[in-house]
mmCIF file of C-alpha atoms in Angstrom:
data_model
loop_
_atom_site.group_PDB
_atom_site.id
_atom_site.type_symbol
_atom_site.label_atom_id
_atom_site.label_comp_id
_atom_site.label_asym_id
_atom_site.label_seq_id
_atom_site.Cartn_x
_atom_site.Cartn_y
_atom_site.Cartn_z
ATOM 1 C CA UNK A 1369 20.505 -78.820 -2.555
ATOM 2 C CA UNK A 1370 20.207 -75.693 -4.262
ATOM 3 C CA UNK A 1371 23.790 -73.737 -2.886
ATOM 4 C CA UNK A 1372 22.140 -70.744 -4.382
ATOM 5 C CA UNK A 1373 20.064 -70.582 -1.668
ATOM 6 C CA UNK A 1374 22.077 -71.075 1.257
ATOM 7 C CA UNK A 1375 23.425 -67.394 2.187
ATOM 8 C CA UNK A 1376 19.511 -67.506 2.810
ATOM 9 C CA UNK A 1377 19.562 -69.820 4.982
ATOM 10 C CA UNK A 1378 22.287 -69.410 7.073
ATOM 11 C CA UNK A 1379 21.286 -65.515 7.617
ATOM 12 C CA UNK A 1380 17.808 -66.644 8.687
ATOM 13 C CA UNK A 1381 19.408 -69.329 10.659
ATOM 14 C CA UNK A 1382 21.843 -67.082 11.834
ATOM 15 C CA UNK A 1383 19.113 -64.774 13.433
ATOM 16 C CA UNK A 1384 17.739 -67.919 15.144
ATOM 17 C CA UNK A 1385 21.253 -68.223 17.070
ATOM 18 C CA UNK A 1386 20.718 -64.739 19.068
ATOM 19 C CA UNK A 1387 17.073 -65.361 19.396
ATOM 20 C CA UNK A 1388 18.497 -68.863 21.173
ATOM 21 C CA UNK A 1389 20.948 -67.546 22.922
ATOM 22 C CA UNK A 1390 18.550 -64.699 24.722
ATOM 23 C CA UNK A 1391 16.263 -67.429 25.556
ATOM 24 C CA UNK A 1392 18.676 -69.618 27.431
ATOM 25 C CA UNK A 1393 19.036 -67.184 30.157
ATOM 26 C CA UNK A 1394 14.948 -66.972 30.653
ATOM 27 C CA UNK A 1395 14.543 -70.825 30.388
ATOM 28 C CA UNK A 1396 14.969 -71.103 34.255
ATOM 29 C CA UNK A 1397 12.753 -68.535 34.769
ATOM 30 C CA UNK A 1398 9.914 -70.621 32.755
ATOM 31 C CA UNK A 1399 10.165 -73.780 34.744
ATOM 32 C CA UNK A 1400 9.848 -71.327 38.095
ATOM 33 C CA UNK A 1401 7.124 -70.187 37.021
ATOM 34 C CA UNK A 1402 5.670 -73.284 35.974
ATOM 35 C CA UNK A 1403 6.704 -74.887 39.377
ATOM 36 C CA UNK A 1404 5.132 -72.144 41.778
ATOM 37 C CA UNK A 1405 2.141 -71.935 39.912
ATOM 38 C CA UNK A 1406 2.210 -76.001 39.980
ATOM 39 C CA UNK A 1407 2.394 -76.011 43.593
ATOM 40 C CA UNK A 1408 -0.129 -72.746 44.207
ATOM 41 C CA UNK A 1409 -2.860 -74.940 42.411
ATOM 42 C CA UNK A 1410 -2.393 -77.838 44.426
ATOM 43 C CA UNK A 1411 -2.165 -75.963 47.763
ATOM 44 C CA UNK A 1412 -5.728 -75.101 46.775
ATOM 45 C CA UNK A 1413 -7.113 -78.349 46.061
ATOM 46 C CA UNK A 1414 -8.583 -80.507 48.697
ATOM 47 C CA UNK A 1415 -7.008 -83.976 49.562
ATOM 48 C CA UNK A 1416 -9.353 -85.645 47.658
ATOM 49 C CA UNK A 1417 -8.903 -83.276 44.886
ATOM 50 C CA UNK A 1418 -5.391 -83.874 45.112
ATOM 51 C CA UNK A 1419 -5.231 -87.624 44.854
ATOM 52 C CA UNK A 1420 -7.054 -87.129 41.655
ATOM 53 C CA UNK A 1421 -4.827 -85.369 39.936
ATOM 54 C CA UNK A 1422 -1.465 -86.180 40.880
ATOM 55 C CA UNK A 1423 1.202 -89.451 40.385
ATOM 56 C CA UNK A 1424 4.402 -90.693 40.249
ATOM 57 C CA UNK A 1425 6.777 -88.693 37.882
ATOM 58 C CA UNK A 1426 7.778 -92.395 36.674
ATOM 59 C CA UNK A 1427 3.909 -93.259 36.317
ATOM 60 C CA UNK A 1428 3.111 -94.644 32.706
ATOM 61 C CA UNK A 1429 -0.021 -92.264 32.792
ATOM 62 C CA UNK A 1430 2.170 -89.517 31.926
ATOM 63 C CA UNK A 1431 3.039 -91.345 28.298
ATOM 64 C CA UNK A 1432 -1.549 -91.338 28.366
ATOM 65 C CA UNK A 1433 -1.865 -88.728 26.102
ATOM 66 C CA UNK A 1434 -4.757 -88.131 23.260
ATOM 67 C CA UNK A 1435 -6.980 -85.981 21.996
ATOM 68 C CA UNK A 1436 -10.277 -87.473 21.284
ATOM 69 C CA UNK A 1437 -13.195 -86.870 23.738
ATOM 70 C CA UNK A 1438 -12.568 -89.879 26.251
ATOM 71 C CA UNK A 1439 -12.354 -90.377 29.755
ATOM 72 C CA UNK A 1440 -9.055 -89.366 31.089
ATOM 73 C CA UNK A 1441 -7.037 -89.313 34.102
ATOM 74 C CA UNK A 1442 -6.525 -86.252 36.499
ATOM 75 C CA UNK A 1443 -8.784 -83.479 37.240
ATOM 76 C CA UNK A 1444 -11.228 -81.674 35.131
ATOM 77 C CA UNK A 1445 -12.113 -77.856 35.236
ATOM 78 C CA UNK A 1446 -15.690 -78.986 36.406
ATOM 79 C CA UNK A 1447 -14.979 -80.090 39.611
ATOM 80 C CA UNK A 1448 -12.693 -76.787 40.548
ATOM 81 C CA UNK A 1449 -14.583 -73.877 41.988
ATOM 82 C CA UNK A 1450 -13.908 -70.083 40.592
ATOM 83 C CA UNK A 1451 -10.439 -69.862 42.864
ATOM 84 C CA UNK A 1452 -8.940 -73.087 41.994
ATOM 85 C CA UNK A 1453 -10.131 -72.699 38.131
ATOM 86 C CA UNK A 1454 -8.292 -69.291 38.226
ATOM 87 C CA UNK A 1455 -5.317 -70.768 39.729
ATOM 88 C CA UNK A 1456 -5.282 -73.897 36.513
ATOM 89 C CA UNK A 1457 -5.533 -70.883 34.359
ATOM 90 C CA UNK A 1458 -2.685 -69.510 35.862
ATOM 91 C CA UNK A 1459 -0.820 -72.648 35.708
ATOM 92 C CA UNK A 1460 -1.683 -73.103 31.845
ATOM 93 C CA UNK A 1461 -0.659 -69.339 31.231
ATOM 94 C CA UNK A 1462 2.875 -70.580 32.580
ATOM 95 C CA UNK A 1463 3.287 -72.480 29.351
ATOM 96 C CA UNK A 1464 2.028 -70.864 26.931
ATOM 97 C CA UNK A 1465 2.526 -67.168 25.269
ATOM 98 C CA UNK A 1466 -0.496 -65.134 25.254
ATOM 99 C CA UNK A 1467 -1.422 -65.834 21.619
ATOM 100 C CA UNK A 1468 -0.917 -69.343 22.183
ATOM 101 C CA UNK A 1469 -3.483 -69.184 25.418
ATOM 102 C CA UNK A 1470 -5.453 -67.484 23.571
ATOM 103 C CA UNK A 1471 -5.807 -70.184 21.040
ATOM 104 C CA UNK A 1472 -6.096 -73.018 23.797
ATOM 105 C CA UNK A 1473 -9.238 -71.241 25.603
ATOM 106 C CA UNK A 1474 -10.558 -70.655 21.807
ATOM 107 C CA UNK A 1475 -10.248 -74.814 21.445
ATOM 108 C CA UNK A 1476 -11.936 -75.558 24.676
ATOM 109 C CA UNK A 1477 -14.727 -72.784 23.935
ATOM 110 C CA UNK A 1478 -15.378 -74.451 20.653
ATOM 111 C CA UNK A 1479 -16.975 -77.712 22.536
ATOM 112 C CA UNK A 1480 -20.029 -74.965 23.615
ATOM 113 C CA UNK A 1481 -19.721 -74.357 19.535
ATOM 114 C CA UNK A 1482 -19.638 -77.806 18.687
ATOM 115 C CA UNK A 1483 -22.480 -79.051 21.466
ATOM 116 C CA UNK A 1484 -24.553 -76.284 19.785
ATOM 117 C CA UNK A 1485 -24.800 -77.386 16.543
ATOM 118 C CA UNK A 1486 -24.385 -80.717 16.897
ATOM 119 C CA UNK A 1487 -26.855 -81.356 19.979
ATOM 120 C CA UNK A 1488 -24.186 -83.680 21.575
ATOM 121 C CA UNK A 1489 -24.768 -83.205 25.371
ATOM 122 C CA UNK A 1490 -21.232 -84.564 26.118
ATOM 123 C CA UNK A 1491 -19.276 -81.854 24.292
ATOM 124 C CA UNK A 1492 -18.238 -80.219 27.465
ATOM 125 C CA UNK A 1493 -15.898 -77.366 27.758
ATOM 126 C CA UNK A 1494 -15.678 -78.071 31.329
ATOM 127 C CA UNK A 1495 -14.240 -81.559 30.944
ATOM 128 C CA UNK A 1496 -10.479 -80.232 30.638
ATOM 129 C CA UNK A 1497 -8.330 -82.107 32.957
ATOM 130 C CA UNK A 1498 -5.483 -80.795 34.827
ATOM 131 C CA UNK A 1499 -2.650 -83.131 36.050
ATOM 132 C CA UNK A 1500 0.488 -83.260 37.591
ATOM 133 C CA UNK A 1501 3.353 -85.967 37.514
ATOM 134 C CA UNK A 1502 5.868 -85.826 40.721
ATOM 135 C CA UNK A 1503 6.680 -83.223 42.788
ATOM 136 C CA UNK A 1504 7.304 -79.976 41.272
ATOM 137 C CA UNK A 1505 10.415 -78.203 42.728
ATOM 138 C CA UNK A 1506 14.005 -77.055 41.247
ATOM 139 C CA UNK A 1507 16.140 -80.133 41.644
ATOM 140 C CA UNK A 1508 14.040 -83.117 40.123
ATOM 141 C CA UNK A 1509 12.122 -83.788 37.417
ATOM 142 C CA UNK A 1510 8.490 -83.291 37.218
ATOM 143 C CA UNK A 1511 6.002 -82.709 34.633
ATOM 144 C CA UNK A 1512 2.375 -81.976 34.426
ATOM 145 C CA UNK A 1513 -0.593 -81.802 31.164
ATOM 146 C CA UNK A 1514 -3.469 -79.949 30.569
ATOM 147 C CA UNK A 1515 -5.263 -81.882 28.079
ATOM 148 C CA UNK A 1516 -8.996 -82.783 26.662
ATOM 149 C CA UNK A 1517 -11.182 -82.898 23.618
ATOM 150 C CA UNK A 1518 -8.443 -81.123 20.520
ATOM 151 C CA UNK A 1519 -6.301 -79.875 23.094
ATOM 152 C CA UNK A 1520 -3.019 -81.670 24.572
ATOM 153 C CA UNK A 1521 -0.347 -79.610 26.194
ATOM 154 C CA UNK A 1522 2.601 -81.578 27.803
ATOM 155 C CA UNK A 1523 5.384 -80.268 29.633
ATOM 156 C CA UNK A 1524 8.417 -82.278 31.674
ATOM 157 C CA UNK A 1525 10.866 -79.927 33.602
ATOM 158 C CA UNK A 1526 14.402 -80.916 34.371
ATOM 159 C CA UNK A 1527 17.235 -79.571 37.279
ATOM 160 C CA UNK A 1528 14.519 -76.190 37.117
ATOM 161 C CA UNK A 1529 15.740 -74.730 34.051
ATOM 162 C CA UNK A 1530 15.145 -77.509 31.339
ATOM 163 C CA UNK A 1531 11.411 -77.555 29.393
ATOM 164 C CA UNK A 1532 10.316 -80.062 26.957
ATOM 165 C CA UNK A 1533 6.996 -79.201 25.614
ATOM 166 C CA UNK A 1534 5.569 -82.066 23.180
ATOM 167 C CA UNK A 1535 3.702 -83.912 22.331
ATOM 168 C CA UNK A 1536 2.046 -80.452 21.634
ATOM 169 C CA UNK A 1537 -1.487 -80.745 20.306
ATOM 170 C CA UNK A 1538 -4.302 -78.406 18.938
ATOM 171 C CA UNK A 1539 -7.068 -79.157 17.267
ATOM 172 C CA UNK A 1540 -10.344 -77.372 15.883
ATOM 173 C CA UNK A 1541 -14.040 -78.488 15.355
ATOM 174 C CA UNK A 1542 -15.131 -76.424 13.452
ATOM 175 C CA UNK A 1543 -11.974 -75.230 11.622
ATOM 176 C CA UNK A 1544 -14.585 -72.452 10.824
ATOM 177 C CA UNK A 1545 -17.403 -71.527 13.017
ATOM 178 C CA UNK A 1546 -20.267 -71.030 9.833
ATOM 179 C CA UNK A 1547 -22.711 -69.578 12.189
ATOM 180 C CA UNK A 1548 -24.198 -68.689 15.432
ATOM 181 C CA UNK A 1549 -22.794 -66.100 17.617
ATOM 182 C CA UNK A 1550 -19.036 -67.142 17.094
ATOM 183 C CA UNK A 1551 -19.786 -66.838 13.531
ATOM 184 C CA UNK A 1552 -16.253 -66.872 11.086
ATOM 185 C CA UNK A 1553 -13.387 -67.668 14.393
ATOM 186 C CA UNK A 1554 -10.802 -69.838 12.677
ATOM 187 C CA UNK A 1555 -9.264 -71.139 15.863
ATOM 188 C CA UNK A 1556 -5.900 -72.590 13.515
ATOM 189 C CA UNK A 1557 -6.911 -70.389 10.720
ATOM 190 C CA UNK A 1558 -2.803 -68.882 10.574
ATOM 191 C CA UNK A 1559 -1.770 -73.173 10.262
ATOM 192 C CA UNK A 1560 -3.308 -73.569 7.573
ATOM 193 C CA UNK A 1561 -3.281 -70.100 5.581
ATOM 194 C CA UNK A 1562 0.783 -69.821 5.799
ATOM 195 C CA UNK A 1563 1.384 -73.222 4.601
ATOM 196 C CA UNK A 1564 -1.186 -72.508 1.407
ATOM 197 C CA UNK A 1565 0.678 -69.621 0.940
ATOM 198 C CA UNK A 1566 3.993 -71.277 0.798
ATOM 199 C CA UNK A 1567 2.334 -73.815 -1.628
ATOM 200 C CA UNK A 1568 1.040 -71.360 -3.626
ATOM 201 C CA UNK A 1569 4.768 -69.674 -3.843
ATOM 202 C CA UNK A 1570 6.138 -72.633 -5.331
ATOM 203 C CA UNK A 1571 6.867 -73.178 -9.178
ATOM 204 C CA UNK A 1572 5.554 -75.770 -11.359
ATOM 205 C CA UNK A 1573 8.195 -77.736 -10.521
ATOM 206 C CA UNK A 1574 8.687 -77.114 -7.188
ATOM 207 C CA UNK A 1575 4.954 -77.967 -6.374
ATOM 208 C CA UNK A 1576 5.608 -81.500 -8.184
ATOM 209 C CA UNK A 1577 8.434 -82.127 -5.710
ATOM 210 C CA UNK A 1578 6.599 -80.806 -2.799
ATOM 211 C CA UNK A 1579 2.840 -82.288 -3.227
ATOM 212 C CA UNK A 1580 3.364 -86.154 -2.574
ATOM 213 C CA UNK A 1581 -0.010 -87.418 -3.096
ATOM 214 C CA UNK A 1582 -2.770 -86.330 -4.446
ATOM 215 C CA UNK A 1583 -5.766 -87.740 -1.492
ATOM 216 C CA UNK A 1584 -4.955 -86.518 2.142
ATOM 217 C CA UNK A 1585 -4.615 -88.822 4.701
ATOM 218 C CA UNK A 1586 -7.912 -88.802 7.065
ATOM 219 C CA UNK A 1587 -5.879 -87.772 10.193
ATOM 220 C CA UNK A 1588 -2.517 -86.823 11.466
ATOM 221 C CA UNK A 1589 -0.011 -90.318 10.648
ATOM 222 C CA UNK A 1590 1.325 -90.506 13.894
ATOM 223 C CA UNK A 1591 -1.966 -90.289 15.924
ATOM 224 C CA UNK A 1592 -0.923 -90.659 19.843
ATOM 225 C CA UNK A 1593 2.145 -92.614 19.527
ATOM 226 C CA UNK A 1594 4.283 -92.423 23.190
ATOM 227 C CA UNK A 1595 7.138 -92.220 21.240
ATOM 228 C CA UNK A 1596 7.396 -91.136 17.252
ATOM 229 C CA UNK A 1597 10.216 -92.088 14.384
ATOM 230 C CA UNK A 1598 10.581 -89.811 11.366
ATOM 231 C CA UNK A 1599 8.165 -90.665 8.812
ATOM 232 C CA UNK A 1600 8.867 -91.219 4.869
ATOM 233 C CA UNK A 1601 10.760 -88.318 3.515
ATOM 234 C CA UNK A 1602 8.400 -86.460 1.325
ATOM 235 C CA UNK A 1603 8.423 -83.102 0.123
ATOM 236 C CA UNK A 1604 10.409 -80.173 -0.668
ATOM 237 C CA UNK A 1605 13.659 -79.203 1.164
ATOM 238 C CA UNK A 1606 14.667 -75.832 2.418
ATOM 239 C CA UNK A 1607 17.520 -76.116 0.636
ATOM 240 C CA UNK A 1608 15.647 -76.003 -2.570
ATOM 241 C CA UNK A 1609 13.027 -72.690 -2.006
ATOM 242 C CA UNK A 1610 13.662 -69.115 -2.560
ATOM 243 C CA UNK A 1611 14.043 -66.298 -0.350
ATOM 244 C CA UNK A 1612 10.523 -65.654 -0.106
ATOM 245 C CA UNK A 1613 9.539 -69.281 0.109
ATOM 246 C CA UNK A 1614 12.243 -69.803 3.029
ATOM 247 C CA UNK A 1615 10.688 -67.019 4.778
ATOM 248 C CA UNK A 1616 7.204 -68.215 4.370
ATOM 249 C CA UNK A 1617 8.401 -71.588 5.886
ATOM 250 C CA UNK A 1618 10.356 -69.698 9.212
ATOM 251 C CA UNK A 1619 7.096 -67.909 9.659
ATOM 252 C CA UNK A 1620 4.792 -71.530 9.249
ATOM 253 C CA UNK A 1621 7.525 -72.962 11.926
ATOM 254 C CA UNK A 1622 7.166 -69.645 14.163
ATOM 255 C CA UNK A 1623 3.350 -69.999 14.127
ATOM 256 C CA UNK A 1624 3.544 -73.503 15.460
ATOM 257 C CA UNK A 1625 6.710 -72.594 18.152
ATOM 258 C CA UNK A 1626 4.719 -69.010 18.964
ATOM 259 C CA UNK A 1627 2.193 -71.229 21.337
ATOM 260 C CA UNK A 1628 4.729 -71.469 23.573
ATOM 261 C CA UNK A 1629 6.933 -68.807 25.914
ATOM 262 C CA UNK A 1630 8.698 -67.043 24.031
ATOM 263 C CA UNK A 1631 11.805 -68.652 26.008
ATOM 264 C CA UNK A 1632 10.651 -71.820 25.290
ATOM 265 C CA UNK A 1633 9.613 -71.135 21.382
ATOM 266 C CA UNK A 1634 13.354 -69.805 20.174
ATOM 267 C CA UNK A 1635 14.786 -72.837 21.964
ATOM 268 C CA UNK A 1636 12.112 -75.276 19.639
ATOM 269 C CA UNK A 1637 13.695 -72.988 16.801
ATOM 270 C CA UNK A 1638 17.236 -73.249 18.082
ATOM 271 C CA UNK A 1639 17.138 -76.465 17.909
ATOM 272 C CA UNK A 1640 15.914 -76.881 14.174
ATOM 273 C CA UNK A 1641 18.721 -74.712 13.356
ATOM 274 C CA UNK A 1642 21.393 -76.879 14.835
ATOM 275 C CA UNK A 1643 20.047 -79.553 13.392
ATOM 276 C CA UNK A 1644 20.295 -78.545 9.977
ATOM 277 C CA UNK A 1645 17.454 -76.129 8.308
ATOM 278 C CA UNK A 1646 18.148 -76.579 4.915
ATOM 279 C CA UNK A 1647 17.492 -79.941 5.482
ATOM 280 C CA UNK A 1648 13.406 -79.503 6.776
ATOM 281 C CA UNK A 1649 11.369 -80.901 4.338
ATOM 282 C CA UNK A 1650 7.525 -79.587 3.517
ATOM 283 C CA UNK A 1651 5.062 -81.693 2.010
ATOM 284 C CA UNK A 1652 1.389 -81.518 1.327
ATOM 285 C CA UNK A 1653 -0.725 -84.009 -0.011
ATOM 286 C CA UNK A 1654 -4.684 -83.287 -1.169
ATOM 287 C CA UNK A 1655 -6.493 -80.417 -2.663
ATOM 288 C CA UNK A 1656 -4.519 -76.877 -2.840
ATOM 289 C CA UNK A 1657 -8.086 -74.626 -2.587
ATOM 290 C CA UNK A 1658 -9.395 -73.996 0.906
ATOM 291 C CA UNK A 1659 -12.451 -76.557 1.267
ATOM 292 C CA UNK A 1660 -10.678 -79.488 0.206
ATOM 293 C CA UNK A 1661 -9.521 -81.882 2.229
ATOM 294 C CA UNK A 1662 -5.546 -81.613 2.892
ATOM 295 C CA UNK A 1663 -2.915 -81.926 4.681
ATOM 296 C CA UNK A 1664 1.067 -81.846 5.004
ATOM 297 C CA UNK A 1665 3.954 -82.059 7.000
ATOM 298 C CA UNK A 1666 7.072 -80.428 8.117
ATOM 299 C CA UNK A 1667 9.878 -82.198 9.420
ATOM 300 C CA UNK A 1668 13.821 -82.092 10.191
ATOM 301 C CA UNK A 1669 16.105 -84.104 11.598
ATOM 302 C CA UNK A 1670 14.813 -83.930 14.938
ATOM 303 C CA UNK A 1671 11.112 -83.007 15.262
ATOM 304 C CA UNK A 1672 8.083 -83.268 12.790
ATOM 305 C CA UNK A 1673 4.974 -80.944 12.645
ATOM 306 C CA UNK A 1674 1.831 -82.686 11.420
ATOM 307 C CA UNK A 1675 -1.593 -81.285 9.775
ATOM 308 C CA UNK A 1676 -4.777 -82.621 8.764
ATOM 309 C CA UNK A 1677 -8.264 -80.967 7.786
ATOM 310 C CA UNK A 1678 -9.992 -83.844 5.775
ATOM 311 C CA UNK A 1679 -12.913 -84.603 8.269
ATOM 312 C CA UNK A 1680 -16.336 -83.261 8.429
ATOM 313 C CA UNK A 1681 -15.712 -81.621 4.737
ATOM 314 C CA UNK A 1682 -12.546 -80.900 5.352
ATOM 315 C CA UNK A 1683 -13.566 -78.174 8.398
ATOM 316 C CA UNK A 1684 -11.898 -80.316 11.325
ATOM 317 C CA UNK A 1685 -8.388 -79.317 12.004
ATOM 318 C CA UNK A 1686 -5.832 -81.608 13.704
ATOM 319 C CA UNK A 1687 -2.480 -80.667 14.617
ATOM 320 C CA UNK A 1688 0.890 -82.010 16.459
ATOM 321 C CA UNK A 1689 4.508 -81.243 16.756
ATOM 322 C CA UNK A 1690 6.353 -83.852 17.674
ATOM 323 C CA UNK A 1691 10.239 -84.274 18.811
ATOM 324 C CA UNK A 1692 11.731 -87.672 17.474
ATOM 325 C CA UNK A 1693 14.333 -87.724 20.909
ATOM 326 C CA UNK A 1694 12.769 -85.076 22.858
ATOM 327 C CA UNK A 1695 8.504 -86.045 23.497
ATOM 328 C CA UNK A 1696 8.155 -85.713 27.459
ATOM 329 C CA UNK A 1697 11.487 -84.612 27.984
ATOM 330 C CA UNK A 1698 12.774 -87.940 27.033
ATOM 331 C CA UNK A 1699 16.748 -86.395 25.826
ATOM 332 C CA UNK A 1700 16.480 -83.973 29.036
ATOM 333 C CA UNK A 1701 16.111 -86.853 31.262
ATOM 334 C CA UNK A 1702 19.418 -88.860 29.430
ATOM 335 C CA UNK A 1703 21.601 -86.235 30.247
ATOM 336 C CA UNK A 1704 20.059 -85.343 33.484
ATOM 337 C CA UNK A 1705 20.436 -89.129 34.572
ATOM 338 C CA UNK A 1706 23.732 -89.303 33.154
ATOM 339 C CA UNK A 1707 24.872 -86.370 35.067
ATOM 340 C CA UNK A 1708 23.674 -86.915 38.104
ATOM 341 C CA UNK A 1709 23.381 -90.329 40.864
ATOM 342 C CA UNK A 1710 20.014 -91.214 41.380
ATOM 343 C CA UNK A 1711 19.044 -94.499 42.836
ATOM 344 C CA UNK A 1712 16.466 -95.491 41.016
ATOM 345 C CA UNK A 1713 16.061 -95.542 36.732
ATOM 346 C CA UNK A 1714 13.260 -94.163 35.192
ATOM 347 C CA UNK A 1715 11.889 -95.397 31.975
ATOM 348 C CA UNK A 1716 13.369 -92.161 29.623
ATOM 349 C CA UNK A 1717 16.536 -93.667 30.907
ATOM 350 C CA UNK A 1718 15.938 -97.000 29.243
ATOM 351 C CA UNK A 1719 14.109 -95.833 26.222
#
């Protein structure tokens, strides 16, 4: 580790502290909202409707997640008439920020992008499925995803004031919309122009530390794993950039954490901080100029942040953030099963 480096650190770290502390005390307030929005949409549905997008908190479809177009469990925006789709929007505003709804109505809006150029009749930004996992209140768990073609949002609430959010997915086909009326939107344009940058920033020989193979990978590594280990260390360390370069990383983190409430998004960077920043390692593997296929990789001790734009000439963005002990609220559930009698084991207790 490079110690000259670390008063860096630790002030940028140290900024991350207050940010976390703020957001404990609006963390409740997030899973409220979440929960009366939750139960507003499903006072609207019809029984049928109902049954169709709701199970068991304990239900293995909840650990279903992907984000390829497939069939998929729940309810889909198509079947919802103009109340009921307002009142999924509403519930989908609950967690996310506004830029970070903003980019998840950009992702389902590129399917009308992607049927028009590409003729395919089942690129549908209507199939976008809403669903719900136990019974949302203040007391006991529940969770609920809004997921379909490049888009897979997960969230598990715990005793009403605990949120996990990941798996956390967005995706973009195109990465760059070369024509028609929607001509030049780069849905995750900011993904992958702050990590070049950073890249860029880096000497000679940090770039030989940092660039670990020369060919991208032709997707994200840990595809849509129910659960997620660390993968090879690779990369530069935090500990070993400059000023700048540690800034330009905080702001590539930010980006990815922004997406959520901001409540939500300083507790994601809280908890890289207690973990240990100088110890988050960024790596990038394939070309450096925009056009060739890349991708890289940011992980600590406790999460990892995956990106890959290698398909359809490299214009065909994937990304993930994944938490090694925290994907669908699996460490929120430990504690909250520790702490409290409940007759019954779910299977976050067993994991």
């Amino acid at each position: 580790m490079n110690r000259k480096e670390l008063p860096w650190i630790a002030g940028l770290a140290a900024g991350l502290v207050t940010v976390g502390v703020l957001a404990g005390l609006s963390r409740r307030r997030s899973a409220a909202l979440m929960a009366s929005a939750a139960n507003r949409f499903l006072a609207a549905l019809t029984p049928k409707q109902r049954a169709a997008c709701t199970f068991g908190f304990e239900d293995e479809q909840r650990f279903d997640w992907h984000f390829l177009p497939r069939s998929r469990k729940g309810l889909p925006l198509k079947e919802l008439d103009a109340r009921q789709r307002q009142l999924a929007h509403d519930l989908l505003k609950t967690g996310l920020s506004q830029r970070g709804y903003l980019k998840a109505t950009n992702v389902i809006a590129l399917e009308a992008v992607l049927r028009a150029l590409s003729g395919q009749a089942e690129r549908d930004p209507e199939l976008y499925y809403f669903t719900i996992f136990g019974i949302p209140s203040p007391n006991d768990p529940w969770g609920w995803r809004v997921e379909g073609h490049h888009l897979s949002l997960n969230y598990t609430v715990v005793n009403g004031k605990m949120v996990a959010t990941t798996p956390a997915f967005f995706g973009a086909d195109p990465a760059e919309v070369g024509r028609g009326p929607r001509q030049g939107l780069r849905v995750l344009g900011a993904e992958e122009d702050i990590a070049r940058e950073l890249l860029l920033s880096l000497d000679q020989q940090q770039r030989a530390v940092a660039i670990f193979d020369s060919e991208a990978p032709p997707d994200i590594l840990t595809v849509a794993t129910k659960t997620t280990d660390p993968l090879a260390p690779v990369g530069i360390q935090a500990g070993q950039l400059r000023q700048g370069q540690v800034s330009l990383l905080l702001r590539l983190l930010e980006e990815y954490a922004a997406s959520m409430p901001a409540s939500l998004a300083a507790e994601r960077l809280e908890q890289v901080r207690r973990a240990g920043l100088e110890q988050v390692c960024f790596g990038w593997a394939g070309g450096i100029e925009r056009g060739e296929g890349h991708y890289y990789r940011v992980q600590g001790p406790t999460f990892l942040i995956e990106y890959d734009n290698t398909q359809d000439n490299a214009n065909h963005i994937h990304t993930v953030w994944r938490d090694f002990n925290g994907d669908f609220g699996i460490d929120l559930l430990r504690e909250h099963y520790r702490d409290t009698p409940h007759k019954h084991y779910s299977r976050a207790q067993s994991s």
